[in-house]
Coordinates of C-alpha atoms and ligand atoms in Angstrom, one line a residue:
M1 CA 120.9 54.6 46.0
E2 CA 122.7 50.8 44.7
A3 CA 121.4 48.8 47.3
T4 CA 123.6 49.5 50.7
L5 CA 125.1 48.4 53.7
L6 CA 126.5 48.7 57.7
Q7 CA 125.5 46.4 59.8
P8 CA 123.3 47.4 62.1
F9 CA 121.7 50.1 59.7
L10 CA 122.6 48.0 55.9
E11 CA 120.6 45.9 56.9
K12 CA 117.6 48.4 56.1
K13 CA 118.8 48.3 52.5
H14 CA 116.0 47.1 50.1
D15 CA 116.1 43.6 53.1
E16 CA 112.8 43.6 51.0
S17 CA 112.5 39.7 53.0
R18 CA 111.8 41.9 55.8
Q19 CA 109.4 43.0 57.4
G20 CA 109.0 46.4 57.3
E21 CA 109.5 48.6 60.1
A22 CA 106.8 50.1 61.8
F23 CA 107.8 53.6 63.8
A24 CA 107.2 55.3 67.0
P25 CA 108.2 58.4 68.0
F26 CA 112.0 58.9 69.8
Q27 CA 110.2 60.0 72.6
E28 CA 106.0 59.6 72.7
D29 CA 104.9 62.5 71.7
P30 CA 102.9 64.5 75.0
I31 CA 100.0 66.2 72.5
P32 CA 97.4 64.4 72.6
Y33 CA 96.6 63.9 69.8
K34 CA 93.2 63.3 68.6
K35 CA 93.8 61.4 64.8
H36 CA 97.1 59.4 64.7
F37 CA 99.0 58.3 61.5
Y38 CA 100.8 54.1 61.6
I39 CA 103.2 53.9 59.3
E40 CA 106.1 50.8 58.2
S41 CA 109.4 51.4 55.9
Y42 CA 110.8 48.9 53.5
G43 CA 114.0 49.4 52.0
C44 CA 116.2 51.4 51.8
Q45 CA 117.4 54.1 54.2
M46 CA 115.9 56.8 52.0
N47 CA 112.6 55.5 52.3
F48 CA 113.6 56.0 56.3
A49 CA 114.4 58.6 56.3
D50 CA 111.2 59.9 53.7
S51 CA 108.7 58.6 56.8
E52 CA 110.6 61.2 59.5
I53 CA 110.0 63.5 56.8
V54 CA 106.7 62.4 56.6
A55 CA 105.8 62.4 59.9
S56 CA 106.2 65.7 60.5
I57 CA 103.7 66.7 58.0
L58 CA 101.1 64.7 59.3
K59 CA 102.3 66.1 63.0
E60 CA 101.7 69.5 61.2
A61 CA 98.1 68.7 59.8
G62 CA 96.9 67.2 63.7
F63 CA 99.0 63.4 63.3
G64 CA 100.2 61.5 66.4
A65 CA 102.5 58.9 65.3
T66 CA 101.9 55.5 66.9
R67 CA 103.0 52.1 67.1
N68 CA 99.5 50.5 67.5
I69 CA 97.8 50.1 64.1
E70 CA 94.5 49.3 65.3
I71 CA 93.8 52.4 67.1
A72 CA 95.5 53.8 64.1
D73 CA 92.9 56.6 61.7
L74 CA 95.1 56.3 58.9
I75 CA 98.2 53.7 57.8
L76 CA 101.6 54.2 56.0
L77 CA 103.1 51.1 54.0
N78 CA 106.7 52.9 52.3
T79 CA 107.3 50.8 50.0
C80 CA 110.3 49.5 47.6
S81 CA 110.6 48.9 44.4
I82 CA 114.1 47.3 43.6
R83 CA 113.3 43.5 43.0
E84 CA 110.0 42.2 42.3
K85 CA 110.6 40.0 45.5
A86 CA 110.2 43.8 47.7
E87 CA 106.8 44.6 45.5
Q88 CA 105.5 41.3 46.7
T89 CA 106.5 41.6 50.8
V90 CA 103.7 44.8 50.6
R91 CA 101.4 43.6 48.7
K92 CA 101.2 40.8 51.4
R93 CA 100.9 43.2 53.3
L94 CA 98.2 45.2 52.4
T95 CA 96.5 41.7 52.8
E96 CA 96.0 41.9 56.9
F97 CA 95.1 45.2 56.5
K98 CA 91.4 43.8 55.5
K99 CA 90.5 42.9 58.8
L100 CA 91.5 46.1 60.4
K101 CA 89.9 48.4 57.8
K102 CA 86.8 45.8 58.5
A103 CA 87.0 45.9 61.9
K104 CA 87.2 49.9 60.9
P105 CA 85.8 51.4 58.0
S106 CA 86.8 54.9 58.7
T107 CA 90.5 54.3 58.7
L108 CA 93.0 55.2 55.8
V109 CA 94.7 53.0 54.2
G110 CA 98.3 55.2 52.0
V111 CA 101.3 53.6 50.3
L112 CA 104.3 56.2 49.7
G113 CA 107.7 55.5 48.0
C114 CA 108.7 53.7 44.9
M115 CA 106.1 51.4 44.2
A116 CA 103.3 53.7 44.6
A117 CA 106.0 55.9 42.0
R118 CA 106.1 52.8 39.7
L119 CA 101.9 52.1 39.2
K120 CA 100.6 54.9 39.9
S121 CA 96.4 55.5 39.4
R122 CA 97.2 50.7 38.6
F123 CA 97.9 50.8 42.8
L124 CA 94.1 52.0 43.4
E125 CA 92.6 49.7 40.4
E126 CA 94.7 46.6 41.4
E127 CA 94.3 47.3 45.7
K128 CA 91.2 47.9 46.4
L129 CA 91.7 49.0 50.4
V130 CA 94.1 51.7 49.6
D131 CA 92.8 55.4 49.7
L132 CA 96.0 56.6 48.8
V133 CA 99.2 56.9 46.6
V134 CA 101.8 59.3 47.2
G135 CA 105.7 59.2 45.5
P136 CA 108.6 60.7 47.0
D137 CA 108.6 63.7 45.6
A138 CA 104.8 64.5 46.7
Y139 CA 104.7 64.2 50.4
R140 CA 103.4 67.9 51.0
T141 CA 100.2 67.6 49.4
L142 CA 99.4 64.2 52.1
P143 CA 98.0 66.7 54.1
Q144 CA 94.6 67.6 51.1
L145 CA 94.9 63.9 49.7
I146 CA 94.0 62.7 53.1
S147 CA 91.1 65.3 53.4
E148 CA 90.1 64.0 50.3
A149 CA 90.2 60.5 50.9
D150 CA 88.8 61.2 53.8
G151 CA 85.4 62.6 51.7
G152 CA 85.5 59.8 49.4
Q153 CA 87.8 60.5 46.9
R154 CA 90.5 57.8 46.5
S155 CA 93.7 60.0 45.5
V156 CA 96.7 59.6 43.6
N157 CA 100.2 61.9 43.6
V158 CA 103.2 60.7 42.3
L159 CA 104.3 64.4 40.4
L160 CA 107.6 63.8 40.2
S161 CA 110.5 67.0 40.9
R162 CA 112.8 68.6 39.3
E163 CA 112.8 70.7 42.8
E164 CA 111.8 69.3 45.8
T165 CA 114.3 68.2 48.2
Y166 CA 111.7 68.7 51.7
A167 CA 114.8 70.6 53.2
D168 CA 112.2 73.8 54.9
I169 CA 110.7 70.7 57.3
A170 CA 112.6 69.0 60.3
P171 CA 112.1 65.3 60.4
V172 CA 110.8 64.0 63.3
R173 CA 113.0 61.3 64.2
L174 CA 111.2 57.7 64.4
N175 CA 112.6 54.6 66.1
S176 CA 116.0 56.5 66.6
N177 CA 118.6 55.4 69.3
G178 CA 119.5 59.0 69.5
I179 CA 122.6 58.8 69.2
S180 CA 122.7 57.9 64.9
G181 CA 120.8 60.6 62.5
F182 CA 120.0 59.9 59.0
V183 CA 119.7 63.5 57.1
S184 CA 119.3 62.8 53.1
I185 CA 120.8 66.2 51.2
M186 CA 119.7 65.2 47.7
R187 CA 116.6 63.6 45.9
G188 CA 116.6 60.9 42.4
C189 CA 119.6 60.1 39.8
N190 CA 120.9 61.0 36.7
N191 CA 123.0 57.3 36.2
M192 CA 120.3 55.4 33.8
C193 CA 121.7 51.5 35.0
S194 CA 119.4 49.3 33.2
F195 CA 118.8 47.6 35.9
C196 CA 117.6 50.2 38.3
V197 CA 113.9 52.0 39.4
V198 CA 115.4 54.9 40.7
P199 CA 115.6 57.4 38.8
F200 CA 112.0 56.7 37.2
T201 CA 110.6 56.3 41.0
R202 CA 112.4 59.1 42.0
G203 CA 113.5 61.0 39.6
R204 CA 116.3 63.4 38.0
E205 CA 118.7 64.7 41.0
R206 CA 118.8 68.0 42.5
S207 CA 121.2 68.4 45.6
R208 CA 119.4 70.2 48.7
A209 CA 121.0 74.1 50.0
P210 CA 124.2 73.0 51.6
Q211 CA 123.1 75.5 55.1
S212 CA 119.5 73.3 56.3
I213 CA 122.4 70.7 56.2
Y214 CA 124.8 72.4 58.3
D215 CA 121.4 73.5 60.4
E216 CA 119.8 69.7 60.7
C217 CA 123.2 67.9 61.6
Q218 CA 123.9 70.7 63.8
D219 CA 120.4 70.7 65.4
L220 CA 121.1 66.3 65.8
F221 CA 124.0 67.5 67.0
R222 CA 122.4 70.2 69.5
E223 CA 119.9 67.2 71.0
G224 CA 122.4 64.9 71.9
F225 CA 122.8 62.7 68.7
K226 CA 127.3 61.7 67.6
E227 CA 126.7 60.6 64.7
V228 CA 124.9 62.0 61.2
T229 CA 124.9 60.6 57.8
L230 CA 124.0 61.7 54.8
L231 CA 122.2 60.0 52.6
G232 CA 122.2 60.2 48.4
Q233 CA 121.6 57.4 46.1
N234 CA 125.0 59.0 44.1
V235 CA 126.4 61.6 46.9
D236 CA 129.7 62.2 44.6
S237 CA 127.3 64.1 42.3
Y238 CA 125.9 66.5 45.4
H239 CA 126.6 70.1 44.1
W240 CA 125.4 73.1 45.2
M241 CA 124.8 75.9 42.5
P242 CA 123.4 79.2 44.1
D243 CA 120.6 80.0 42.2
L244 CA 119.7 83.3 41.7
S245 CA 115.9 82.7 40.5
I246 CA 115.0 80.3 43.5
E247 CA 116.7 83.5 45.7
E248 CA 114.2 85.3 44.4
K249 CA 111.8 83.4 45.5
T250 CA 112.9 81.8 48.2
G251 CA 115.6 84.4 49.6
I252 CA 117.7 81.1 50.3
T253 CA 121.4 82.1 48.9
K254 CA 121.6 85.0 52.2
D255 CA 122.2 82.2 53.9
H256 CA 126.0 81.3 54.8
Y257 CA 126.3 77.9 53.3
N258 CA 124.6 79.0 50.4
R259 CA 126.0 81.6 49.0
Q260 CA 128.8 80.0 47.2
P261 CA 128.6 76.6 45.1
V262 CA 129.4 73.6 47.2
N263 CA 130.0 70.2 45.3
F264 CA 130.1 66.5 47.8
A265 CA 133.7 67.2 49.5
Q266 CA 133.6 71.0 51.1
L267 CA 129.6 70.0 52.1
L268 CA 131.7 66.9 53.7
E269 CA 134.4 69.6 55.6
I270 CA 131.7 71.9 56.4
V271 CA 129.7 69.0 58.5
A272 CA 132.9 67.9 59.8
L273 CA 133.3 71.0 61.5
I274 CA 131.0 71.4 63.2
S275 CA 132.7 69.5 66.1
P276 CA 135.2 66.9 66.7
E277 CA 132.2 64.7 68.5
L278 CA 130.1 64.5 65.4
R279 CA 131.3 61.5 63.0
V280 CA 130.2 61.7 59.7
R281 CA 129.5 58.9 57.7
F282 CA 127.5 59.1 54.3
S283 CA 126.2 56.3 51.2
T284 CA 126.3 55.8 48.4
S285 CA 129.3 56.5 46.9
H286 CA 129.3 56.0 43.6
P287 CA 132.9 54.7 41.7
K288 CA 132.9 57.2 38.4
D289 CA 132.5 59.9 41.1
I290 CA 134.2 59.5 43.7
T291 CA 137.2 62.1 44.0
D292 CA 140.5 62.6 45.5
A293 CA 139.2 66.1 47.4
V294 CA 136.8 63.6 49.2
L295 CA 139.6 61.3 49.6
H296 CA 141.9 63.8 51.6
T297 CA 138.9 65.9 52.7
I298 CA 137.6 62.5 54.9
A299 CA 142.4 61.9 55.2
R300 CA 141.8 65.3 56.9
H301 CA 139.3 64.6 59.7
E302 CA 139.7 61.6 62.1
N303 CA 135.9 62.5 62.7
I304 CA 134.4 61.9 59.0
C305 CA 134.0 58.0 59.3
K306 CA 136.9 56.2 57.4
Y307 CA 134.8 54.0 55.1
I308 CA 133.0 54.0 51.6
H309 CA 130.3 51.8 50.2
L310 CA 131.4 51.5 46.7
P311 CA 128.9 49.4 44.8
L312 CA 131.0 47.3 42.0
Q313 CA 127.5 45.2 40.5
S314 CA 129.7 42.9 37.8
G315 CA 133.4 42.3 37.8
S316 CA 133.2 42.2 34.2
T317 CA 133.4 45.1 31.9
R318 CA 131.2 44.2 29.1
V319 CA 128.3 43.0 32.0
L320 CA 129.3 46.3 33.2
Q321 CA 128.7 48.9 29.5
L322 CA 125.4 47.2 30.0
M323 CA 124.1 47.7 33.2
N324 CA 125.1 50.9 32.4
R325 CA 127.0 51.7 35.3
S326 CA 130.2 54.0 32.9
Y327 CA 132.6 52.6 34.7
T328 CA 134.6 49.3 33.7
R329 CA 137.0 46.5 35.7
E330 CA 140.1 48.7 35.5
W331 CA 139.3 51.9 36.5
Y332 CA 137.4 50.3 39.9
M333 CA 140.2 48.7 40.6
A334 CA 142.4 52.0 40.6
K335 CA 139.5 53.2 43.0
V336 CA 140.4 50.9 45.0
E337 CA 143.9 51.0 44.9
R338 CA 143.7 55.2 45.6
I339 CA 141.3 55.0 48.6
R340 CA 143.6 52.7 49.9
E341 CA 146.8 54.8 49.1
L342 CA 144.9 58.4 50.5
I343 CA 142.6 56.2 53.6
P344 CA 145.2 52.9 54.5
E345 CA 142.8 52.1 57.1
C346 CA 139.4 52.5 55.3
G347 CA 136.8 49.5 55.0
I348 CA 134.4 49.5 51.5
S349 CA 132.4 47.8 50.9
S350 CA 130.2 46.8 48.0
D351 CA 127.0 45.2 46.1
I352 CA 127.2 42.3 43.5
I353 CA 124.6 41.1 41.4
A354 CA 125.1 37.7 40.0
G355 CA 123.2 36.0 37.0
F356 CA 122.2 40.0 35.4
C357 CA 121.7 38.7 31.3
T358 CA 123.9 37.5 28.8
E359 CA 126.3 37.1 32.0
T360 CA 128.3 34.3 31.2
E361 CA 130.6 31.6 33.5
E362 CA 133.1 32.6 32.3
E363 CA 131.9 36.8 33.8
H364 CA 131.2 35.4 36.3
Q365 CA 134.1 34.5 37.2
D366 CA 135.3 37.6 36.6
T367 CA 133.1 38.5 39.6
L368 CA 134.6 36.8 41.9
S369 CA 138.3 37.1 40.9
M370 CA 137.2 41.1 41.4
M371 CA 135.9 40.4 45.1
S372 CA 139.1 38.5 46.7
L373 CA 141.0 41.2 44.7
A374 CA 139.7 44.2 46.3
K375 CA 139.3 42.1 49.8
F376 CA 135.3 44.4 50.6
D377 CA 135.1 44.2 54.2
L378 CA 131.0 43.5 53.5
S379 CA 128.7 43.4 51.0
Y380 CA 125.1 43.3 49.6
M381 CA 124.4 40.8 46.9
F382 CA 121.3 39.8 44.8
F383 CA 120.8 38.6 42.5
Y384 CA 119.1 40.2 39.1
S385 CA 115.3 40.6 39.1
E386 CA 114.5 42.2 36.1
R387 CA 112.2 45.3 36.8
P388 CA 109.6 47.1 33.8
G389 CA 110.1 49.8 32.5
T390 CA 113.9 49.8 33.2
L391 CA 116.7 49.9 30.0
A392 CA 117.3 46.5 30.9
Q393 CA 114.2 45.1 30.1
R394 CA 113.2 47.0 27.3
R395 CA 116.2 46.1 25.5
Y396 CA 117.8 42.2 26.9
E397 CA 116.1 38.8 28.2
D398 CA 116.5 38.1 31.3
D399 CA 118.3 34.7 30.3
I400 CA 119.6 33.6 33.1
P401 CA 117.9 30.4 34.3
L402 CA 116.7 30.9 38.1
A403 CA 119.0 27.9 39.4
V404 CA 121.9 29.6 37.9
K405 CA 121.6 32.6 39.5
K406 CA 120.7 31.0 42.4
R407 CA 124.0 29.7 42.3
R408 CA 125.8 31.9 41.4
L409 CA 124.5 34.3 44.1
Q410 CA 125.3 32.0 45.9
E411 CA 128.9 31.2 45.4
I412 CA 129.5 35.2 45.5
V413 CA 127.9 35.0 49.2
D414 CA 130.2 32.0 50.5
L415 CA 133.3 34.0 49.0
Q416 CA 132.0 37.4 50.6
G417 CA 131.7 35.8 53.7
R418 CA 135.5 34.3 53.4
L419 CA 136.9 37.5 52.7
S420 CA 134.3 39.3 55.9
H421 CA 135.8 37.6 58.6
E422 CA 139.9 37.3 56.7
S423 CA 139.2 41.6 57.0
N424 CA 138.0 40.5 61.0
K425 CA 141.3 38.9 61.5
R426 CA 143.2 41.5 60.4
D427 CA 142.1 43.4 63.0
L428 CA 143.0 40.9 66.4
G429 CA 145.0 42.9 68.2
K430 CA 144.2 46.2 67.3
S431 CA 142.9 49.0 69.4
F432 CA 139.7 51.7 67.4
K433 CA 137.6 54.6 68.7
V434 CA 134.3 52.8 69.1
L435 CA 130.8 54.4 69.5
I436 CA 129.0 52.6 72.2
E437 CA 125.0 52.1 70.3
G438 CA 123.7 50.0 73.2
N439 CA 123.5 47.6 74.6
S440 CA 124.7 43.9 72.5
K441 CA 122.2 41.5 71.7
K442 CA 123.9 38.9 73.2
S443 CA 123.8 40.6 76.5
D444 CA 123.0 43.9 79.1
Q445 CA 126.3 43.0 80.3
Q446 CA 127.9 44.0 77.4
W447 CA 128.0 47.4 75.2
M448 CA 127.7 47.0 71.8
G449 CA 129.6 50.0 69.6
R450 CA 130.7 50.4 65.9
T451 CA 134.0 51.2 65.0
S452 CA 135.2 54.4 62.3
Q453 CA 135.0 51.6 59.4
N454 CA 131.7 50.5 61.1
K455 CA 132.4 46.9 62.5
V456 CA 130.3 46.3 64.4
I457 CA 131.9 45.0 68.2
V458 CA 130.9 44.8 70.9
F459 CA 132.7 44.5 74.4
P460 CA 132.6 43.7 78.3
K461 CA 130.7 46.8 79.9
N462 CA 133.9 48.0 83.2
E463 CA 133.7 50.3 86.0
Q464 CA 133.6 53.2 84.0
Q465 CA 130.3 55.0 83.8
L466 CA 129.6 54.7 80.3
Q467 CA 126.8 56.1 78.7
P468 CA 125.9 55.0 75.1
G469 CA 126.0 57.7 73.0
D470 CA 130.0 58.2 75.0
Y471 CA 133.2 57.1 73.2
A472 CA 135.4 54.0 74.1
W473 CA 139.1 52.7 73.1
V474 CA 138.5 48.8 72.7
Q475 CA 141.2 46.4 71.8
V476 CA 139.9 43.4 69.6
K477 CA 140.6 40.1 71.2
E478 CA 138.5 37.6 68.9
C479 CA 135.8 37.8 66.3
T480 CA 133.4 35.8 63.9
Q481 CA 132.2 36.9 60.4
A482 CA 130.4 39.9 61.5
T483 CA 131.1 40.9 64.6
L484 CA 134.9 41.7 66.7
I485 CA 134.9 41.5 69.9
G486 CA 137.5 43.6 72.3
S487 CA 137.5 44.9 76.0
I488 CA 137.9 48.4 77.5
L489 CA 141.1 49.7 76.9
Ligands
SF4_1 S1 120.2 54.4 38.8 FE1 122.6 53.4 40.0 S2 123.1 55.0 40.7 FE2 121.3 55.4 41.0 S3 120.1 54.8 42.2 FE3 120.2 53.5 40.8 S4 121.3 51.9 40.8 FE4 122.2 53.8 41.4

């Protein structure tokens, strides 16, 4: 999953500087569990969704979730490995558990996610207080590994799977606002972008059975959620094929939506038809795979949000080839124009990497000019961080000096700031259907919500008895670079 977006949930995107988010159940669990786990998640939304799967598996195994790390019997870090800084954040956090373990030696510490999958048993050698190292496809084995560790045997399971999608596990919603829920539709990635660790830490692509996705989205809607975000590293390559070999094992193709092959456009429609009241978002798209069928489906359904996160990474075709992104500058621009042709009001955001191996000053200018051409509403921007074991690390020298990387990144960030502000200014006077998510951070006299284009908008409460989860039509009166400011119509 390219780095990814959407204030506020975008903030979750690979924000390695961000403190891990401690979880507590959406509603405090009434059941008095004998044992408790405490979990912090780092990195992308996929990791946060995985933590909800982990919570479900642990609940089944008799663990209750707690926000209070002092009382936890099991402390888990669900880690990110997308950049060096993300791993440094985790190592620093682990040092803070020394005191806790000293005070309560029976406490187990486990690391999950991409850093666990990348380091494997080395993690146990390098971090003495870690008892469990569990990769993204091995969470079902957690209860067994915990009992082994309880017995004093520190354990590792980072096996990758070609089938595992956790489709039959109902996530325990953690830290949710009860309005927006995340539903993973596939795992792994078959693209081998040369800078990326994901194919090595999350394995080959596999698509989850559409019936289980439909059921989970419908359950969320019945629970009062008004928005679902379908998650995948590259949602455009979602492809369900009824597989008779699985049929014998699981009877999975008996279910209505599992009987036919289903691609991403069809899956979007299946979920959109649950209810016009349910908003549908998705992340992340890939420029080489996004189809007209997906764009027509978005245009056909009012409740599929008019917003696409389409990572560019670089504006130079030569650098894109080194990155093994499988598209050119011209191809990318043609996709942006096609999106705007079929969905004129569509919001587009992106990811940009500054200072990739051998990038010239001219090619950096290509990235800046491409951003201006595409008029991104928002982007996630980083400088290149060499990752061990990736194609780029094995083939290319990380030859751009750090000072140059930082200067180029700053130019990209400054440009994006102007583009975001100009994009918000283009919305002045327009009215949007907004899903209310809660109070604005600044005042409880104001609502905060998002437009279909995924822009954050704040507006004063009025006499209408609105609640989080309600829709309201709001006219934009003012704006900042990051926020629209309006009033209810
Ligand atoms: S390999 Fe490429 S497409 Fe796959 S997760 Fe990494 S950056 Fe995204």
